[in-house]
């Protein structure tokens, strides 16, 4: 979101890739292409509400780049969704898919809405009408949405069903792959729901391998207890980490001896959030960031790690489970303080990686086992980390710059070979 007087998030995303572009001498023409999305689709669509009144909603689908494959990225339903935010999120998808080596480009969409304000029936009508408004701008070999903040497998099932129903009868099953992140029963992949959290944990394991740290010695603080934060916290605790603080939109809770994440999840489901959890003490938002810990995992929204917060962080490592959680000013502070950062396009790529597996399963009408999904997820995440470590040593730069360098090299290579049409 860009409030008045605040910097554009999209401009921040452009500055980010351009720092790496300078390191790898990316051609100016490719920089110009990547500095803006290919297509910006804005739709205003009416929906009848339960009380019989009608409301017009605004939805977006920003298609950033498709030189490596179909546009790919989530749909965000949140009151702060606007054009600038979705443009930034779409660009990050292009670099994420290129970095982890899957044959997709980058896109993102969303609706400016607080889903909590609407009934389930209203949400279903909103999702279906939004899908209809997007029309042939999405498609299984063109642009493939997925869940993001405020959307879920249920949303994806509705998108797929709507798209299938307006497709010619003979194609209604062939178009299943128009979205990923569907529920397993309607063609989703086993392991997709927790894939982003699992990828974050594989990122942390890789860092442990690099530095000799042990998961069961690590104290971890997590901001965000939605799909990504909650699955990561559960898996990290299972792997031996101590989860010392968790925050969500309702509050922050901490326990120096480690939070029982299973119980916290049950509590959050029953009470709408982590606030009031009896197995921990209430902390202020700012206390989360100054909490004694080894690893801080922002798993919520953008711009959460500000310069002020970066100054008080006690962790050695920041793992960006959210997209764009660290401001440019904070990045400078983190570098000065020697706090390592596993960047978002690497740390949270597990979601889109398993989306790719879902898309492959839909294409071949086969269902993979959990082991198949998990082994391949781990291999792709670790391979991407290895590539980043190697490129970082060559360029003597930050992990984020190295991640962008790997992604930009792949994109530039394909532009060089394909050329610019006509
Ligand atoms: N919304 C997720 C992300 O930001 C997943 C995207 C996808 O699976 O296409 O990476």
XYZ file of C-alpha atoms and ligand atoms in Angstrom:
432
model
C 0.000 0.000 0.000
C 1.227 3.509 -0.711
C -0.106 6.171 1.618
C 0.321 9.833 0.696
C 3.972 10.834 0.985
C 5.123 7.207 1.182
C 7.490 5.730 -1.370
C 6.062 3.585 -4.105
C 6.441 -0.134 -3.375
C 6.797 -0.798 -7.077
C 9.618 1.735 -7.294
C 11.308 -0.028 -4.359
C 11.008 -3.337 -6.230
C 12.516 -1.750 -9.356
C 15.407 -0.241 -7.342
C 16.022 -3.685 -5.847
C 16.473 -5.473 -9.168
C 18.411 -2.569 -10.647
C 21.090 -2.826 -7.944
C 21.704 -6.415 -9.049
C 21.335 -5.452 -12.732
C 24.310 -3.104 -12.292
C 26.382 -5.938 -10.789
C 25.714 -8.277 -13.733
C 25.820 -5.555 -16.431
C 22.263 -6.314 -17.543
C 21.542 -4.685 -20.919
C 19.729 -1.348 -20.560
C 16.944 -2.565 -22.871
C 16.201 -5.558 -20.610
C 16.226 -3.260 -17.589
C 13.669 -1.073 -19.317
C 11.440 -4.089 -20.069
C 11.606 -5.337 -16.471
C 11.038 -1.907 -14.901
C 7.330 -2.109 -15.748
C 4.719 -4.843 -16.162
C 3.774 -6.078 -19.634
C 0.044 -5.789 -18.917
C -1.966 -4.009 -16.228
C -5.555 -5.245 -16.098
C -7.994 -3.364 -13.863
C -11.612 -4.501 -13.617
C -14.548 -2.866 -11.823
C -17.314 -5.382 -11.365
C -20.734 -5.344 -9.641
C -21.884 -7.947 -7.131
C -25.264 -8.337 -5.430
C -24.904 -8.527 -1.636
C -27.032 -10.637 0.714
C -29.318 -7.673 1.588
C -30.171 -7.196 -2.097
C -28.008 -4.106 -2.560
C -25.269 -3.945 -5.175
C -21.617 -2.988 -4.746
C -18.898 -2.394 -7.324
C -15.476 -3.874 -6.485
C -12.089 -3.117 -8.035
C -9.825 -6.014 -9.009
C -6.378 -6.196 -10.564
C -4.279 -8.639 -12.508
C -0.803 -7.409 -13.270
C 1.195 -9.517 -15.725
C 4.809 -8.544 -15.244
C 6.788 -10.826 -17.536
C 6.372 -14.116 -19.436
C 9.641 -14.649 -21.260
C 10.302 -17.869 -19.281
C 6.736 -19.237 -19.299
C 3.089 -18.417 -18.494
C 2.436 -15.554 -16.065
C 2.213 -16.932 -12.506
C 1.343 -15.537 -9.101
C -1.248 -15.212 -6.386
C -4.469 -13.287 -5.833
C -4.533 -11.062 -2.753
C -7.800 -9.995 -1.075
C -6.989 -7.224 1.377
C -8.260 -3.676 2.080
C -4.811 -2.209 1.214
C -4.581 -3.780 -2.259
C -3.869 -1.132 -4.882
C -2.203 -0.889 -8.290
C 1.206 0.029 -6.913
C 1.295 -2.904 -4.479
C 0.166 -5.473 -7.051
C 2.749 -4.190 -9.566
C 5.532 -4.727 -7.016
C 4.234 -8.184 -6.066
C 4.003 -9.178 -9.759
C 7.610 -8.149 -10.418
C 8.831 -10.184 -7.428
C 7.106 -13.262 -8.917
C 9.108 -12.907 -12.164
C 12.399 -12.948 -10.244
C 11.226 -15.724 -7.878
C 10.264 -18.190 -10.630
C 13.426 -17.384 -12.619
C 15.608 -17.872 -9.528
C 14.223 -21.313 -8.653
C 14.289 -22.414 -12.285
C 10.621 -23.184 -12.960
C 9.119 -22.418 -16.392
C 6.889 -19.506 -15.388
C 6.877 -15.737 -15.571
C 5.488 -13.381 -12.947
C 2.053 -11.909 -12.185
C -0.104 -10.931 -9.228
C -3.712 -9.931 -8.772
C -6.101 -8.917 -6.107
C -9.258 -7.236 -4.967
C -9.412 -4.258 -2.602
C -11.632 -5.841 0.027
C -11.712 -7.001 3.630
C -13.042 -10.571 3.277
C -14.141 -10.525 6.950
C -16.830 -7.966 6.028
C -18.677 -10.393 3.729
C -20.578 -13.677 4.098
C -19.295 -16.848 2.472
C -22.047 -16.614 -0.163
C -21.079 -13.026 -0.948
C -17.398 -13.995 -1.201
C -18.270 -16.768 -3.620
C -20.194 -14.335 -5.835
C -17.335 -11.797 -5.651
C -14.742 -14.421 -6.642
C -16.864 -15.761 -9.499
C -17.669 -12.319 -10.883
C -13.997 -11.245 -10.595
C -12.962 -14.410 -12.472
C -15.559 -13.694 -15.139
C -14.348 -10.100 -15.455
C -10.769 -11.321 -15.985
C -12.102 -13.590 -18.756
C -9.440 -14.886 -21.118
C -6.756 -12.778 -19.452
C -6.120 -15.895 -17.341
C -5.703 -19.451 -18.633
C -3.785 -22.682 -17.902
C -1.071 -21.878 -20.446
C -1.311 -18.100 -20.206
C -1.697 -16.779 -16.663
C -2.187 -19.010 -13.617
C -3.361 -17.456 -10.322
C -2.888 -19.037 -6.872
C -3.644 -18.183 -3.236
C -2.028 -15.243 -1.439
C -3.011 -13.106 1.572
C -6.799 -13.337 2.101
C -7.419 -16.164 -0.380
C -7.346 -19.955 0.043
C -7.959 -23.282 -1.682
C -11.692 -22.529 -1.467
C -11.163 -19.328 -3.480
C -9.144 -21.252 -6.073
C -11.845 -23.939 -6.358
C -14.388 -21.215 -7.183
C -12.062 -19.557 -9.722
C -11.426 -22.891 -11.443
C -15.110 -23.856 -11.459
C -16.121 -20.491 -12.927
C -13.429 -20.626 -15.599
C -14.329 -24.246 -16.485
C -18.033 -23.448 -16.758
C -17.466 -20.716 -19.324
C -15.044 -22.913 -21.315
C -16.322 -25.064 -24.209
C -17.765 -28.361 -22.857
C -14.939 -30.490 -24.263
C -12.300 -28.454 -22.406
C -13.837 -28.245 -18.937
C -11.449 -30.781 -17.427
C -8.459 -29.750 -19.509
C -8.539 -26.267 -17.948
C -8.114 -27.432 -14.331
C -4.629 -25.965 -14.289
C -5.975 -22.409 -14.717
C -5.251 -21.939 -11.010
C -3.043 -23.734 -8.492
C -3.558 -24.077 -4.772
C -6.933 -25.806 -5.290
C -8.179 -28.232 -2.670
C -6.828 -31.744 -3.221
C -10.303 -33.135 -3.974
C -10.773 -30.823 -6.971
C -7.289 -31.237 -8.433
C -4.905 -29.595 -5.984
C -1.554 -31.082 -4.953
C -0.794 -32.803 -1.719
C 1.612 -30.556 0.193
C 0.624 -27.275 -1.529
C -1.087 -25.778 1.505
C 1.998 -25.908 3.729
C 4.509 -25.602 0.852
C 5.538 -21.986 1.490
C 6.146 -22.670 5.202
C 8.030 -25.850 4.349
C 10.193 -23.955 1.839
C 10.994 -21.369 4.525
C 12.145 -24.186 6.823
C 14.279 -25.705 4.022
C 15.845 -22.260 3.609
C 16.641 -22.170 7.313
C 18.107 -25.702 7.131
C 20.334 -24.613 4.259
C 21.624 -21.668 6.274
C 22.309 -24.068 9.181
C 24.308 -26.243 6.774
C 26.324 -23.209 5.637
C 27.049 -21.861 9.102
C 27.151 -24.982 11.286
C 24.131 -23.788 13.332
C 21.741 -26.454 14.638
C 17.967 -26.154 14.308
C 17.424 -27.398 17.858
C 19.563 -24.558 19.234
C 17.617 -21.821 17.453
C 15.189 -19.389 19.048
C 12.781 -18.114 16.407
C 10.320 -15.198 16.354
C 7.549 -15.128 13.741
C 5.485 -12.151 12.573
C 2.261 -13.386 10.955
C 0.212 -16.474 11.794
C -1.668 -16.974 8.541
C -1.007 -19.795 6.092
C 2.747 -19.156 5.831
C 3.578 -18.139 9.413
C 1.519 -20.854 11.106
C 2.769 -23.719 8.946
C 6.354 -22.512 9.254
C 6.071 -22.182 13.052
C 4.579 -25.682 13.375
C 7.214 -27.277 11.148
C 10.073 -25.350 12.779
C 8.978 -26.454 16.220
C 8.675 -30.054 15.013
C 12.242 -29.740 13.698
C 13.473 -28.673 17.153
C 13.418 -24.855 17.036
C 12.053 -22.931 19.994
C 9.357 -20.470 18.879
C 9.812 -17.606 21.340
C 7.319 -15.069 19.939
C 4.441 -14.959 17.462
C 2.491 -11.921 16.270
C -0.606 -11.482 14.129
C -3.143 -8.709 13.524
C -4.746 -9.359 16.935
C -1.578 -9.078 19.037
C 1.832 -10.492 19.974
C 2.595 -13.324 22.386
C 5.958 -14.478 23.729
C 7.400 -17.284 25.840
C 11.163 -17.530 26.407
C 10.796 -21.278 27.010
C 9.091 -21.774 23.642
C 5.445 -21.572 22.592
C 3.410 -24.749 22.079
C 2.526 -23.963 18.456
C -0.091 -26.747 18.125
C -2.016 -25.255 21.049
C -1.529 -21.728 19.688
C -3.034 -22.813 16.371
C -6.097 -24.274 18.051
C -6.424 -21.079 20.125
C -6.047 -18.809 17.080
C -8.646 -20.815 15.137
C -11.154 -20.603 17.968
C -10.483 -16.988 18.956
C -9.686 -15.327 15.638
C -6.013 -14.712 16.461
C -3.092 -15.236 18.836
C -4.085 -12.488 21.340
C -4.953 -13.801 24.790
C -3.229 -17.187 24.297
C -2.811 -18.558 27.828
C 0.493 -20.374 27.100
C 2.453 -17.142 26.621
C 2.651 -13.543 27.792
C 1.288 -10.580 25.876
C 3.952 -8.404 24.217
C 3.678 -5.133 22.336
C 4.285 -5.105 18.579
C 7.625 -3.374 19.089
C 8.681 -5.951 21.710
C 8.409 -8.621 19.005
C 11.220 -6.954 17.082
C 13.491 -6.517 20.114
C 12.856 -10.075 21.337
C 15.965 -12.164 22.152
C 16.145 -14.640 19.273
C 18.471 -16.107 16.645
C 16.092 -15.938 13.708
C 13.353 -13.419 12.864
C 10.770 -14.526 10.310
C 8.474 -11.792 8.953
C 5.561 -13.744 7.435
C 2.949 -11.001 7.058
C 2.896 -7.951 4.802
C 5.362 -5.548 3.180
C 7.502 -2.877 4.857
C 7.378 -4.406 8.336
C 11.137 -4.357 8.953
C 11.753 -0.614 9.029
C 15.113 1.050 9.787
C 13.986 1.673 13.401
C 13.047 -1.966 13.887
C 16.221 -3.163 12.131
C 18.251 -1.187 14.708
C 16.770 -3.132 17.634
C 16.619 -6.649 16.146
C 18.582 -9.163 18.230
C 18.647 -11.940 15.610
C 21.578 -13.146 13.495
C 19.348 -14.041 10.575
C 16.229 -12.603 8.955
C 14.291 -15.055 6.778
C 11.774 -13.231 4.579
C 8.723 -15.494 4.440
C 6.557 -12.510 3.373
C 7.023 -10.663 0.091
C 8.890 -7.372 0.476
C 8.951 -7.210 4.297
C 12.195 -5.173 4.513
C 12.468 -1.497 3.526
C 15.516 -0.239 1.634
C 16.557 1.857 4.627
C 16.333 -1.207 6.886
C 18.444 -3.218 4.472
C 21.330 -0.762 4.976
C 21.004 -1.048 8.766
C 20.940 -4.859 8.585
C 24.073 -4.918 6.418
C 25.866 -2.539 8.836
C 24.897 -4.700 11.791
C 25.982 -7.920 10.041
C 22.485 -9.448 10.147
C 22.145 -11.946 7.294
C 19.004 -11.882 5.129
C 17.528 -14.787 3.180
C 15.546 -12.752 0.624
C 11.857 -13.274 -0.065
C 12.256 -14.509 -3.647
C 14.338 -17.384 -2.258
C 12.859 -17.963 1.212
C 9.185 -18.070 0.217
C 9.479 -19.755 -3.192
C 8.175 -23.087 -1.841
C 4.589 -22.052 -2.586
C 5.074 -21.369 -6.260
C 7.349 -24.403 -6.596
C 4.574 -26.738 -5.431
C 2.149 -24.718 -7.598
C 4.345 -25.791 -10.511
C 4.066 -29.428 -9.347
C 0.264 -29.052 -9.146
C 0.194 -27.661 -12.686
C 2.303 -30.608 -13.931
C -0.012 -33.069 -12.150
C -3.064 -31.408 -13.746
C -1.443 -31.606 -17.185
C -0.669 -35.300 -16.822
C -3.871 -36.195 -14.896
C -1.758 -37.899 -12.223
C -1.411 -37.368 -8.472
C 2.076 -37.444 -6.943
C 2.778 -38.826 -3.453
C 3.699 -36.545 -0.561
C 7.280 -37.891 -0.719
C 7.550 -37.006 -4.426
C 6.333 -33.468 -3.787
C 8.477 -32.934 -0.703
C 11.713 -34.390 -2.145
C 11.405 -32.284 -5.274
C 10.525 -29.168 -3.277
C 13.605 -29.598 -1.072
C 15.824 -30.245 -4.110
C 14.663 -27.094 -5.931
C 14.945 -24.879 -2.821
C 18.431 -26.149 -1.973
C 19.618 -25.965 -5.585
C 18.515 -22.319 -5.698
C 20.364 -21.641 -2.420
C 23.523 -23.300 -3.781
C 23.315 -21.100 -6.894
C 22.922 -17.987 -4.737
C 25.885 -18.913 -2.492
C 28.073 -19.479 -5.551
C 27.037 -16.240 -7.290
C 27.484 -14.304 -4.049
C 31.082 -15.471 -3.779
C 31.741 -14.424 -7.390
C 30.134 -10.991 -7.059
C 31.030 -10.310 -3.414
C 27.530 -8.974 -2.710
C 24.521 -9.562 -0.451
C 22.397 -12.692 -0.638
C 19.546 -10.622 -2.088
C 21.722 -9.169 -4.847
C 23.075 -12.640 -5.659
C 19.524 -14.060 -5.846
C 18.541 -11.307 -8.296
C 21.762 -11.855 -10.256
C 20.906 -15.548 -10.803
C 17.351 -14.643 -11.870
C 18.490 -11.826 -14.187
C 21.146 -14.032 -15.839
C 18.444 -16.573 -16.741
C 16.017 -13.958 -18.045
C 18.736 -12.147 -20.061
C 19.958 -15.406 -21.581
C 16.481 -16.206 -22.923
C 15.986 -12.652 -24.257
C 19.389 -12.914 -25.982
C 18.378 -16.176 -27.659
C 14.780 -15.263 -28.549
C 15.391 -11.640 -29.477
C 12.755 -8.925 -29.399
C 9.738 -9.425 -31.705
C 9.304 -8.441 -34.564
N 1.278 -16.119 -3.535
C 2.430 -16.968 -3.482
C 3.709 -16.163 -3.663
O 3.740 -14.988 -3.385
C 2.315 -18.185 -4.391
C 2.185 -17.887 -5.848
C 1.873 -19.114 -6.712
O 1.846 -20.227 -6.210
O 1.662 -18.901 -7.895
O 4.742 -16.681 -4.019
